[in-house]
Short mmCIF file of C-alpha atoms in Angstrom, two decimals:
data_model
loop_
_atom_site.label_atom_id
_atom_site.label_comp_id
_atom_site.label_asym_id
_atom_site.label_seq_id
_atom_site.Cartn_x
_atom_site.Cartn_y
_atom_site.Cartn_z
CA MET P 1 29.81 -9.52 65.78
CA THR P 2 32.79 -9.54 63.42
CA SER P 3 33.15 -7.08 60.56
CA CYS P 4 33.71 -8.26 56.99
CA PRO P 5 37.20 -7.84 55.56
CA PRO P 6 37.55 -5.00 53.06
CA SER P 7 36.43 -5.95 49.55
CA PHE P 8 38.39 -5.29 46.38
CA TYR P 9 37.13 -5.78 42.81
CA LEU P 10 39.66 -5.86 40.00
CA THR P 11 39.19 -6.52 36.28
CA THR P 12 41.22 -6.92 33.14
CA PRO P 13 39.61 -6.06 29.83
CA ILE P 14 37.92 -9.08 28.34
CA TYR P 15 40.16 -10.10 25.48
CA TYR P 16 38.87 -10.01 21.91
CA ILE P 17 39.48 -13.49 20.54
CA SER P 18 39.72 -13.14 16.79
CA GLY P 19 43.07 -14.98 17.12
CA ASN P 20 45.62 -16.36 19.56
CA PRO P 21 46.90 -14.59 22.69
CA HIS P 22 50.25 -12.79 22.65
CA ILE P 23 52.60 -11.41 25.30
CA GLY P 24 50.68 -8.12 25.48
CA HIS P 25 47.65 -10.00 26.78
CA ALA P 26 49.87 -11.76 29.31
CA TYR P 27 51.28 -8.39 30.42
CA THR P 28 47.87 -6.97 31.31
CA THR P 29 46.78 -10.13 33.09
CA ILE P 30 50.03 -10.54 35.05
CA ALA P 31 49.79 -6.95 36.29
CA ALA P 32 46.21 -7.55 37.44
CA ASP P 33 47.18 -10.84 39.08
CA THR P 34 49.99 -9.15 41.01
CA LEU P 35 47.57 -6.54 42.31
CA ALA P 36 44.99 -9.20 43.20
CA ARG P 37 47.51 -11.36 45.06
CA TYR P 38 48.61 -8.37 47.12
CA HIS P 39 45.04 -7.39 47.99
CA ARG P 40 44.22 -10.93 49.09
CA THR P 41 46.69 -10.40 51.94
CA ARG P 42 44.43 -7.60 53.14
CA GLY P 43 40.87 -8.74 52.54
CA ASP P 44 38.19 -10.19 50.27
CA THR P 45 39.27 -9.86 46.64
CA PHE P 46 37.46 -10.68 43.40
CA PHE P 47 39.57 -10.79 40.23
CA LEU P 48 37.76 -11.05 36.87
CA THR P 49 39.06 -11.72 33.40
CA GLY P 50 37.51 -13.28 30.31
CA THR P 51 36.91 -13.20 26.58
CA ASP P 52 34.98 -10.91 24.24
CA GLU P 53 33.47 -13.20 21.62
CA HIS P 54 31.00 -11.20 19.52
CA GLY P 55 31.34 -8.82 16.62
CA GLN P 56 32.04 -8.70 12.92
CA LYS P 57 35.75 -9.60 13.16
CA VAL P 58 34.98 -12.79 15.06
CA ALA P 59 32.26 -13.74 12.57
CA ALA P 60 34.66 -13.11 9.67
CA ALA P 61 37.48 -15.13 11.28
CA ALA P 62 35.11 -18.01 11.96
CA ALA P 63 33.86 -17.99 8.37
CA GLN P 64 37.43 -18.03 7.08
CA ALA P 65 38.11 -21.06 9.27
CA GLY P 66 34.98 -22.78 7.98
CA MET P 67 33.35 -22.79 11.43
CA THR P 68 30.36 -21.22 13.12
CA PRO P 69 31.23 -18.26 15.36
CA GLN P 70 30.28 -20.25 18.47
CA ALA P 71 32.43 -23.22 17.47
CA TRP P 72 35.27 -20.86 16.59
CA THR P 73 35.22 -19.12 19.96
CA ASP P 74 34.81 -22.44 21.76
CA SER P 75 38.03 -23.60 20.10
CA LEU P 76 39.95 -20.47 21.14
CA VAL P 77 38.88 -19.97 24.76
CA PRO P 78 40.98 -22.89 26.08
CA LYS P 79 44.10 -21.13 24.76
CA TRP P 80 43.28 -18.02 26.79
CA LYS P 81 42.66 -20.05 29.91
CA ALA P 82 45.91 -21.93 29.26
CA LEU P 83 47.74 -18.59 29.07
CA ALA P 84 46.50 -17.69 32.53
CA GLU P 85 47.49 -21.11 33.86
CA ARG P 86 50.95 -20.96 32.28
CA TYR P 87 51.67 -17.63 34.01
CA ASP P 88 50.06 -18.69 37.30
CA VAL P 89 47.25 -16.16 37.11
CA SER P 90 44.83 -16.59 40.02
CA TYR P 91 41.59 -15.17 38.63
CA ASP P 92 38.38 -15.74 40.59
CA ASP P 93 36.10 -15.76 37.55
CA PHE P 94 36.52 -16.10 33.79
CA ILE P 95 33.54 -14.73 31.89
CA ARG P 96 32.66 -15.30 28.25
CA THR P 97 30.30 -12.92 26.47
CA THR P 98 28.55 -15.93 24.93
CA GLU P 99 27.45 -17.18 28.37
CA LYS P 100 23.77 -16.97 29.33
CA ARG P 101 24.50 -14.87 32.44
CA HIS P 102 26.10 -12.25 30.20
CA LEU P 103 23.41 -12.35 27.51
CA ASP P 104 20.69 -11.95 30.15
CA THR P 105 22.51 -8.96 31.66
CA CYS P 106 22.83 -7.25 28.28
CA VAL P 107 19.14 -7.62 27.52
CA LYS P 108 18.14 -6.38 30.97
CA VAL P 109 20.40 -3.33 30.56
CA PHE P 110 18.91 -2.60 27.14
CA GLU P 111 15.35 -2.81 28.41
CA GLN P 112 16.06 -0.64 31.45
CA LEU P 113 17.82 2.04 29.42
CA LYS P 114 15.07 2.01 26.81
CA GLY P 115 12.52 2.43 29.58
CA SER P 116 14.37 5.44 31.03
CA GLY P 117 14.77 7.11 27.64
CA ASP P 118 18.54 6.75 27.65
CA VAL P 119 18.20 4.41 24.67
CA TYR P 120 16.08 5.50 21.69
CA LEU P 121 15.48 4.40 18.10
CA GLY P 122 17.09 6.46 15.37
CA LYS P 123 18.73 6.30 11.98
CA TYR P 124 22.47 5.94 11.74
CA GLU P 125 24.25 7.20 8.67
CA GLY P 126 27.98 7.42 8.88
CA TRP P 127 31.36 5.76 8.71
CA TYR P 128 32.19 2.45 10.35
CA CYS P 129 35.55 0.71 10.78
CA THR P 130 35.11 -3.05 10.77
CA ASN P 131 38.58 -3.72 12.18
CA ASP P 132 38.04 -1.49 15.24
CA GLU P 133 34.28 -2.19 15.37
CA THR P 134 33.91 1.57 15.81
CA PHE P 135 31.68 4.27 14.35
CA TRP P 136 33.53 7.47 13.36
CA LEU P 137 32.41 10.99 12.54
CA GLU P 138 33.61 12.15 9.14
CA ALA P 139 35.53 14.97 10.80
CA LYS P 140 37.58 12.39 12.70
CA LEU P 141 38.71 10.42 9.64
CA VAL P 142 42.31 10.74 8.48
CA ASP P 143 42.59 10.83 4.69
CA GLY P 144 39.22 9.13 4.57
CA ARG P 145 40.41 6.23 6.73
CA CYS P 146 40.04 5.07 10.32
CA PRO P 147 41.75 7.64 12.58
CA ASN P 148 43.18 4.99 14.92
CA PRO P 149 46.95 5.14 14.20
CA GLU P 150 47.17 1.40 14.77
CA CYS P 151 44.51 0.76 12.12
CA ARG P 152 44.22 3.34 9.30
CA ARG P 153 42.04 0.91 7.34
CA GLU P 154 39.29 1.89 4.95
CA VAL P 155 35.90 2.64 6.50
CA GLN P 156 32.49 1.85 5.05
CA TRP P 157 29.37 3.97 4.89
CA LEU P 158 26.44 2.56 6.84
CA SER P 159 22.84 3.63 6.78
CA GLU P 160 20.74 1.72 9.29
CA GLU P 161 17.86 2.21 11.69
CA ASN P 162 19.50 1.44 15.03
CA TRP P 163 19.22 1.99 18.74
CA PHE P 164 21.21 4.87 20.22
CA PHE P 165 22.49 5.56 23.71
CA ALA P 166 22.06 9.22 24.72
CA LEU P 167 25.74 9.71 25.56
CA SER P 168 25.58 13.47 25.00
CA ARG P 169 23.12 13.69 27.91
CA TYR P 170 26.03 12.85 30.23
CA SER P 171 28.62 15.28 28.80
CA ASP P 172 28.40 17.77 31.65
CA ARG P 173 28.45 15.11 34.34
CA LEU P 174 31.48 13.45 32.74
CA LEU P 175 33.35 16.74 32.57
CA GLU P 176 32.53 17.46 36.19
CA HIS P 177 33.64 13.97 37.21
CA PHE P 178 36.95 14.33 35.38
CA ARG P 179 37.68 17.74 36.84
CA ARG P 180 36.62 16.82 40.37
CA SER P 181 38.45 13.47 40.41
CA PRO P 182 41.53 13.75 38.17
CA GLN P 183 43.05 10.59 39.65
CA TRP P 184 40.20 8.34 38.52
CA VAL P 185 41.86 7.89 35.10
CA ARG P 186 45.56 7.11 35.08
CA PRO P 187 48.26 7.58 34.03
CA GLU P 188 48.12 11.34 33.48
CA ARG P 189 48.62 10.89 29.74
CA ALA P 190 45.36 8.92 29.48
CA TYR P 191 43.50 11.41 31.66
CA ASN P 192 44.57 14.36 29.50
CA GLU P 193 43.64 12.56 26.27
CA MET P 194 40.18 11.61 27.51
CA LEU P 195 39.53 15.07 28.93
CA ALA P 196 40.34 16.53 25.51
CA VAL P 197 37.80 14.15 23.93
CA LEU P 198 35.15 15.33 26.38
CA GLU P 199 35.92 18.99 25.85
CA ALA P 200 35.53 18.51 22.09
CA GLY P 201 31.93 17.37 22.63
CA LEU P 202 30.13 14.03 22.53
CA GLU P 203 27.68 12.53 20.06
CA ASP P 204 25.07 9.96 20.96
CA LEU P 205 26.32 6.41 20.49
CA CYS P 206 24.86 3.84 18.11
CA ILE P 207 24.51 0.64 20.16
CA SER P 208 22.99 -1.87 17.75
CA ARG P 209 23.57 -3.45 14.35
CA VAL P 210 20.84 -4.80 12.07
CA ASN P 211 23.01 -6.41 9.38
CA LEU P 212 25.00 -8.64 11.73
CA ASP P 213 23.81 -11.84 13.38
CA TRP P 214 26.75 -12.60 15.68
CA GLY P 215 26.06 -10.66 18.85
CA VAL P 216 23.65 -10.31 21.75
CA PRO P 217 20.15 -10.55 20.19
CA LEU P 218 17.98 -7.56 21.06
CA PRO P 219 14.21 -7.59 21.47
CA GLY P 220 12.68 -6.59 18.13
CA GLY P 221 15.72 -7.60 16.06
CA GLY P 222 19.35 -6.76 15.57
CA VAL P 223 22.26 -7.30 17.93
CA MET P 224 23.95 -5.13 20.53
CA TYR P 225 26.97 -3.10 19.45
CA VAL P 226 29.97 -5.19 20.50
CA TRP P 227 31.60 -2.52 22.64
CA LEU P 228 28.55 -2.00 24.84
CA ASP P 229 28.12 -5.77 25.02
CA ALA P 230 31.76 -6.12 26.12
CA LEU P 231 31.61 -3.45 28.82
CA LEU P 232 28.64 -5.07 30.51
CA ASN P 233 30.66 -8.17 31.43
CA TYR P 234 31.99 -6.34 34.47
CA ILE P 235 28.56 -6.23 36.11
CA ALA P 236 27.33 -9.51 34.61
CA ALA P 237 30.05 -11.44 36.46
CA LEU P 238 28.89 -10.00 39.78
CA GLY P 239 25.26 -10.96 39.16
CA TRP P 240 23.74 -7.50 38.60
CA ALA P 241 20.88 -8.98 36.56
CA THR P 242 19.96 -11.43 39.32
CA ASP P 243 20.44 -9.19 42.37
CA ASP P 244 23.28 -11.39 43.58
CA PRO P 245 24.56 -10.15 46.98
CA LYS P 246 28.04 -10.36 45.47
CA PHE P 247 27.21 -7.30 43.37
CA ALA P 248 26.41 -5.18 46.41
CA ARG P 249 29.62 -6.38 48.04
CA PHE P 250 32.02 -5.64 45.20
CA TRP P 251 30.59 -2.85 43.04
CA PRO P 252 31.89 -0.28 42.17
CA ALA P 253 35.08 -1.79 40.78
CA ASN P 254 38.18 -0.59 42.60
CA VAL P 255 40.54 -0.94 39.63
CA GLN P 256 39.86 -1.67 35.97
CA ILE P 257 43.07 -2.26 34.01
CA VAL P 258 42.91 -1.72 30.23
CA GLY P 259 45.24 -1.05 27.34
CA LYS P 260 45.50 2.59 26.36
CA GLU P 261 43.85 1.94 22.98
CA ILE P 262 40.50 1.22 24.68
CA ALA P 263 40.59 3.97 27.30
CA ARG P 264 37.81 5.94 25.55
CA PHE P 265 35.30 3.12 25.91
CA HIS P 266 36.11 2.61 29.59
CA THR P 267 36.36 6.22 30.73
CA ILE P 268 33.66 7.96 28.67
CA ILE P 269 31.07 5.45 27.48
CA TRP P 270 31.26 3.12 30.48
CA PRO P 271 30.66 5.61 33.32
CA ALA P 272 27.79 7.19 31.39
CA VAL P 273 26.11 3.79 30.96
CA LEU P 274 26.60 3.03 34.64
CA TRP P 275 25.10 6.35 35.70
CA ALA P 276 22.14 5.72 33.39
CA LEU P 277 21.62 2.44 35.27
CA GLY P 278 21.82 4.22 38.62
CA LEU P 279 25.23 2.73 39.42
CA GLU P 280 28.54 4.25 40.47
CA ALA P 281 31.51 4.61 38.14
CA PRO P 282 34.68 2.60 38.82
CA GLU P 283 37.10 4.13 41.30
CA LEU P 284 40.05 3.84 38.91
CA VAL P 285 40.60 3.02 35.26
CA PHE P 286 44.28 2.49 34.52
CA ALA P 287 45.25 2.53 30.83
CA HIS P 288 48.68 0.97 30.57
CA GLY P 289 51.11 1.35 27.68
CA TRP P 290 52.17 -0.99 24.90
CA ILE P 291 54.97 -3.48 24.55
CA THR P 292 56.90 -2.50 21.45
CA ILE P 293 59.33 -4.40 19.25
CA GLU P 294 62.05 -2.12 17.90
CA GLY P 295 59.78 0.85 18.52
CA ALA P 296 56.68 -0.59 16.82
CA LYS P 297 53.56 -1.81 18.62
CA MET P 298 53.04 -5.54 18.31
CA SER P 299 50.51 -6.46 15.66
CA LYS P 300 49.67 -9.47 13.54
CA SER P 301 49.88 -7.37 10.38
CA LEU P 302 53.50 -6.44 11.13
CA GLY P 303 54.37 -10.00 12.07
CA ASN P 304 56.12 -8.94 15.30
CA VAL P 305 53.81 -10.62 17.82
CA VAL P 306 55.62 -12.38 20.69
CA GLU P 307 54.14 -15.80 21.40
CA PRO P 308 53.87 -16.18 25.22
CA PHE P 309 53.92 -19.95 25.72
CA GLY P 310 57.31 -20.64 24.15
CA LEU P 311 58.67 -17.58 25.93
CA ALA P 312 57.71 -19.06 29.30
CA ASP P 313 59.30 -22.36 28.29
CA ARG P 314 62.60 -20.68 27.40
CA PHE P 315 62.94 -18.28 30.32
CA GLY P 316 60.51 -19.47 32.98
CA ALA P 317 57.10 -17.91 33.52
CA GLU P 318 58.17 -16.15 36.72
CA SER P 319 61.17 -14.54 35.07
CA ILE P 320 58.80 -13.16 32.41
CA ARG P 321 56.43 -11.92 35.12
CA PHE P 322 59.36 -10.15 36.79
CA PHE P 323 60.68 -8.67 33.55
CA LEU P 324 57.34 -7.27 32.41
CA LEU P 325 56.71 -5.49 35.71
CA ARG P 326 60.31 -4.41 36.37
CA GLU P 327 61.35 -3.12 32.96
CA ALA P 328 59.35 0.14 32.82
CA PRO P 329 56.83 2.20 34.81
CA PHE P 330 53.39 0.68 34.45
CA GLY P 331 51.57 3.00 32.08
CA SER P 332 54.51 3.64 29.75
CA ASP P 333 55.35 1.95 26.47
CA PHE P 334 58.48 -0.15 26.61
CA SER P 335 60.62 -2.17 24.25
CA PHE P 336 60.79 -5.95 24.49
CA SER P 337 63.58 -8.27 23.47
CA GLU P 338 64.59 -11.73 24.59
CA GLU P 339 68.11 -10.47 25.32
CA LYS P 340 66.67 -7.97 27.82
CA VAL P 341 64.76 -10.79 29.51
CA ARG P 342 67.92 -12.90 29.70
CA LEU P 343 69.91 -10.07 31.28
CA ARG P 344 67.24 -9.40 33.90
CA HIS P 345 67.04 -13.11 34.66
CA ASN P 346 70.80 -13.50 35.08
CA THR P 347 71.50 -10.29 37.00
CA ASP P 348 68.53 -9.27 39.16
CA LEU P 349 67.15 -12.76 39.68
CA GLY P 350 70.13 -15.08 39.34
CA ASN P 351 73.02 -13.04 40.74
CA ASP P 352 71.19 -10.82 43.24
CA LEU P 353 68.29 -12.90 44.59
CA GLY P 354 69.17 -16.47 43.70
CA ASN P 355 72.75 -16.27 44.95
CA LEU P 356 71.55 -14.56 48.14
CA VAL P 357 69.25 -17.49 48.92
CA LYS P 358 71.92 -20.07 48.08
CA ARG P 359 74.77 -18.39 50.04
CA SER P 360 72.64 -17.63 53.10
CA LEU P 361 71.26 -21.13 53.51
CA ALA P 362 74.56 -22.77 52.61
CA MET P 363 76.32 -20.87 55.43
CA LEU P 364 73.52 -21.73 57.85
CA SER P 365 73.94 -25.38 56.86
CA LYS P 366 77.73 -25.26 57.24
CA TYR P 367 77.91 -23.36 60.52
CA ARG P 368 74.64 -24.22 62.31
CA GLU P 369 73.47 -27.51 60.77
CA ASP P 370 70.50 -25.84 59.01
CA ARG P 371 69.07 -24.49 62.29
CA VAL P 372 68.11 -20.83 62.67
CA PRO P 373 70.14 -19.54 65.64
CA GLN P 374 69.09 -17.42 68.60
CA ALA P 375 70.18 -13.83 68.04
CA VAL P 376 69.55 -10.31 69.27
CA PRO P 377 67.88 -8.23 66.53
CA GLY P 378 70.41 -5.99 64.81
CA ASP P 379 70.14 -2.82 62.77
CA PHE P 380 67.96 -4.48 60.09
CA SER P 381 65.00 -4.26 62.46
CA GLU P 382 65.26 -0.46 62.36
CA ARG P 383 66.57 0.10 58.83
CA PHE P 384 63.71 -1.72 57.12
CA LEU P 385 60.88 -1.00 59.51
CA ASP P 386 58.92 0.92 56.86
CA LEU P 387 59.83 -1.29 53.88
CA PRO P 388 56.55 -3.28 53.74
CA MET P 389 54.52 -0.06 53.90
CA ARG P 390 56.54 1.48 51.08
CA VAL P 391 56.20 -1.61 48.89
CA ALA P 392 52.48 -1.78 49.63
CA ALA P 393 51.99 1.87 48.72
CA HIS P 394 53.69 1.32 45.36
CA ILE P 395 51.60 -1.76 44.56
CA GLU P 396 48.37 0.01 45.51
CA ALA P 397 49.38 2.81 43.13
CA LEU P 398 50.10 0.22 40.38
CA ALA P 399 53.73 1.34 40.46
CA PHE P 400 55.03 -2.19 40.05
CA ARG P 401 58.54 -1.27 38.93
CA GLU P 402 58.96 1.02 41.90
CA ALA P 403 57.69 -1.72 44.24
CA LEU P 404 60.29 -4.15 42.92
CA GLU P 405 63.04 -1.52 43.18
CA THR P 406 62.07 -1.02 46.83
CA ILE P 407 62.16 -4.77 47.50
CA TRP P 408 65.61 -4.88 45.93
CA GLU P 409 66.84 -2.45 48.59
CA LEU P 410 66.53 -5.37 51.01
CA VAL P 411 68.09 -7.81 48.52
CA ALA P 412 71.08 -5.48 48.09
CA ALA P 413 71.42 -4.88 51.84
CA LEU P 414 71.43 -8.60 52.61
CA ASN P 415 74.06 -9.27 49.96
CA ARG P 416 76.10 -6.38 51.33
CA THR P 417 75.89 -7.65 54.90
CA ILE P 418 77.46 -10.94 53.79
CA ASP P 419 80.38 -9.05 52.25
CA ASP P 420 80.73 -6.60 55.14
CA ARG P 421 80.24 -8.92 58.12
CA LYS P 422 82.03 -11.94 56.59
CA PRO P 423 80.38 -14.89 58.35
CA TRP P 424 83.27 -17.16 57.39
CA ALA P 425 85.71 -14.87 59.22
CA LEU P 426 83.43 -14.75 62.28
CA HIS P 427 83.32 -18.53 62.32
CA LYS P 428 87.07 -18.77 62.03
CA ALA P 429 87.51 -16.25 64.86
CA GLY P 430 85.04 -18.15 67.07
CA ASP P 431 82.74 -15.12 67.43
CA ASP P 432 79.56 -17.14 67.81
CA ALA P 433 77.33 -14.26 68.91
CA ALA P 434 78.21 -12.13 65.86
CA LEU P 435 77.89 -15.14 63.56
CA ASP P 436 74.46 -16.01 64.96
CA ALA P 437 73.37 -12.41 64.47
CA VAL P 438 74.32 -12.27 60.80
CA LEU P 439 72.89 -15.71 60.04
CA TYR P 440 69.61 -14.79 61.70
CA ASP P 441 69.41 -11.50 59.79
CA LEU P 442 69.97 -13.33 56.50
CA CYS P 443 67.28 -15.93 57.17
CA GLU P 444 64.80 -13.38 58.49
CA GLY P 445 65.50 -11.22 55.45
CA LEU P 446 64.66 -14.17 53.20
CA ARG P 447 61.39 -14.65 55.09
CA TRP P 448 60.51 -11.03 54.37
CA LEU P 449 61.45 -11.42 50.71
CA ALA P 450 59.21 -14.48 50.38
CA HIS P 451 56.24 -12.39 51.53
CA LEU P 452 57.10 -9.29 49.49
CA LEU P 453 57.79 -11.19 46.27
CA ALA P 454 54.75 -13.47 46.49
CA PRO P 455 52.46 -11.16 44.45
CA PHE P 456 55.08 -10.86 41.71
CA MET P 457 56.61 -14.35 41.57
CA PRO P 458 54.34 -16.64 43.60
CA GLN P 459 56.10 -19.89 42.74
CA LYS P 460 59.63 -18.64 43.42
CA ALA P 461 58.47 -16.96 46.63
CA ALA P 462 56.97 -20.28 47.73
CA GLN P 463 60.26 -22.02 46.95
CA ILE P 464 62.13 -19.58 49.18
CA TRP P 465 59.48 -20.11 51.86
CA ARG P 466 59.86 -23.88 51.78
CA GLN P 467 63.66 -23.68 51.81
CA LEU P 468 63.28 -21.71 55.04
CA GLY P 469 61.54 -24.74 56.52
CA PHE P 470 57.91 -23.69 56.19
CA ASP P 471 55.13 -25.58 54.45
CA GLY P 472 52.76 -24.12 51.87
CA GLU P 473 53.36 -20.53 50.84
CA PRO P 474 53.69 -17.11 52.50
CA THR P 475 50.27 -15.68 53.36
CA GLY P 476 48.72 -13.13 55.66
CA ASP P 477 48.62 -9.39 56.18
CA TRP P 478 52.06 -7.85 55.83
CA ALA P 479 51.36 -5.52 58.75
CA LEU P 480 51.21 -8.60 60.99
CA GLN P 481 53.66 -10.92 59.25
CA LEU P 482 56.52 -8.55 58.50
CA ARG P 483 57.90 -7.63 61.89
CA TRP P 484 61.63 -8.20 62.18
CA GLY P 485 62.28 -11.17 64.41
CA GLY P 486 59.27 -13.23 63.33
CA LEU P 487 61.34 -16.20 62.15
CA PRO P 488 61.19 -18.84 64.92
CA VAL P 489 64.53 -19.77 66.46
CA HIS P 490 65.71 -23.32 65.76
CA THR P 491 63.64 -23.53 62.57
CA LYS P 492 65.04 -26.35 60.44
CA THR P 493 65.75 -25.05 56.94
CA ARG P 494 65.66 -27.14 53.77
CA PRO P 495 68.08 -25.65 51.25
CA ALA P 496 67.60 -26.78 47.66
CA GLU P 497 70.41 -28.26 45.63
CA SER P 498 69.41 -26.58 42.35
CA PRO P 499 69.67 -22.79 41.92
CA LEU P 500 66.52 -20.69 42.19
CA PHE P 501 67.23 -19.10 38.80
CA PRO P 502 69.57 -21.23 36.65
CA ARG P 503 71.82 -19.10 34.48
CA LEU P 504 70.75 -18.57 30.88
CA ASP P 505 73.35 -18.41 28.12
CA PRO P 506 73.06 -15.94 25.24
CA VAL P 507 71.10 -17.15 22.25
CA PRO P 508 73.58 -17.82 19.41
CA VAL P 509 73.33 -15.29 16.60
CA PRO P 510 72.83 -16.94 13.19
CA VAL P 511 75.68 -16.34 10.75
#
C-alpha cells in the first residue's frame, strides 16, 4: 500500500474586478505561482485564484458602463485569466463568486451559522464606506471620513435591519491563537497590527445588505456582505458544500497570500467564521507589501497604475517575474520603475546567467563537439551540497529574494570557475583531464540551475534544460534530482544561437 504524497493548498486573494488588472495583481499571483511550482516538486499541490464579483462598487461600475453587473463581470474576467496566462501562472482552479458552486456554499454557510446562533438578526446603524465596502465605528473615522489611509473618502450613515455574525464571541479564542502561534500571520508587521486590533476589542460584524441587489441572495431577502461572500471562495473551490473528498485532502489551507490592506479580513474575521463552522484556521496568512511609484502606492485615482501586459511585452514576462521577486523582501513595500527592471534584466539575467549559459555551452561545442565529457567530480560536489536545501527553506518561508540570492551563489561560482580555471588555456596546454573536469562542472551546474530556477522563471529554466540536451522541462523532487554528478556523460547538448536574455537598451528620455 503506497502512501499519498503530501498535500499543499495555496490561495491568492480573489481579485475585486471593478476595473482592469495592474502589476500589483500580477505580483501577488506570481509569488503564489512560484510557491506552487516549488511544492509540486514535493507532492500534491492545489493552487487557487479567482475573481470577487459582487458588491456596490461593481454594481456602480457596471451601471456607468451601461451594462448589467453580470455582463460587466463577464466582460472583465477574461482579462484576469489573460494576465495569468501572460505571466505563465499555473493555477489549478479559477473561481468566480458568481458561480453556482460559490453561491451554494455561501447559502449553506449562512444557514449553518444561523442555526448555531453565530448569525443573528439585528439592526445596524452606523457608518459605511462604499469604496472599501466596509462598516466603520464612529471612533475609527478620521475627520469624519474612512480611516483607511488609501481611501479617506466620505462615509454614509446606514440604518438597516441586517444579519450579524457574532465576531465578539471569538475574541478570546483569537487572542489565544495569536499569542500561541505568532508565526501564523506574517510578516511580523502584519502580526503586530492585527494583534493590536484584537486587543482593542471586537464588535459583531454586519454580514448582509438589504438595499443592494448585486450579491449572494440570502433566504428571506437581502444579500450577503461582500467580504464574507469573498472569503468563502476558499472553501467553495474545494467542495465544502458538497462534501467533496478534495476538501478533506486539502483543508486547512497551508498558505493564503494577501495584500496587507486586507489582512484584517483574513486574520480576524476569517478564522472566526471557520471556527464557527467547525473548521480549522489556515496555517499561514502572509500579507505582502505594496509596489510603490515614487513612494506612493499605485492607485487609479493617482493615475500611477502600471499596466502589466505591455510591461511583459517590453521586458519579457520572466524578467518581470524575476524582478518582482528579487527586488525586495517579500512582505516589504518596494519602489518600481522600468529602469530598475532593465538594469536587473541586463545585469543579473543577461550578464550573469545568460552569458554563463552561452559561454559554457559554446566551449563544450568548441572543445568536445557538444558532448558532456567523463570527469571526476570536483570541489563543486562538496561546496554546494546544501544549496538545494537552503533554497528550498527560503521558498518555503516565502523569502523569495533570499532564495534567488542563494541560487546566484552558484551562478557566481560557475562564472568564477571559467575565469579561474581558463578552459581555453587548458585546451591549449593539452590538459584534457582538467578541461573535461571544468566543462562537466559547468554543464552540471547549469542542470542544477534549471531545476532551481524553474519555480521562478519556468520558461527560461526549460530553455536551459533543452539546451543541455533534455526534452520537456526540469521536474522532480530536488532531494533526488540535485545530486552533483547527475548529468549523464556523453549527453548531446543543443546550444541556442540567440541569447537567453537579449540586452535591453535604455528608454530614450523625451526632451
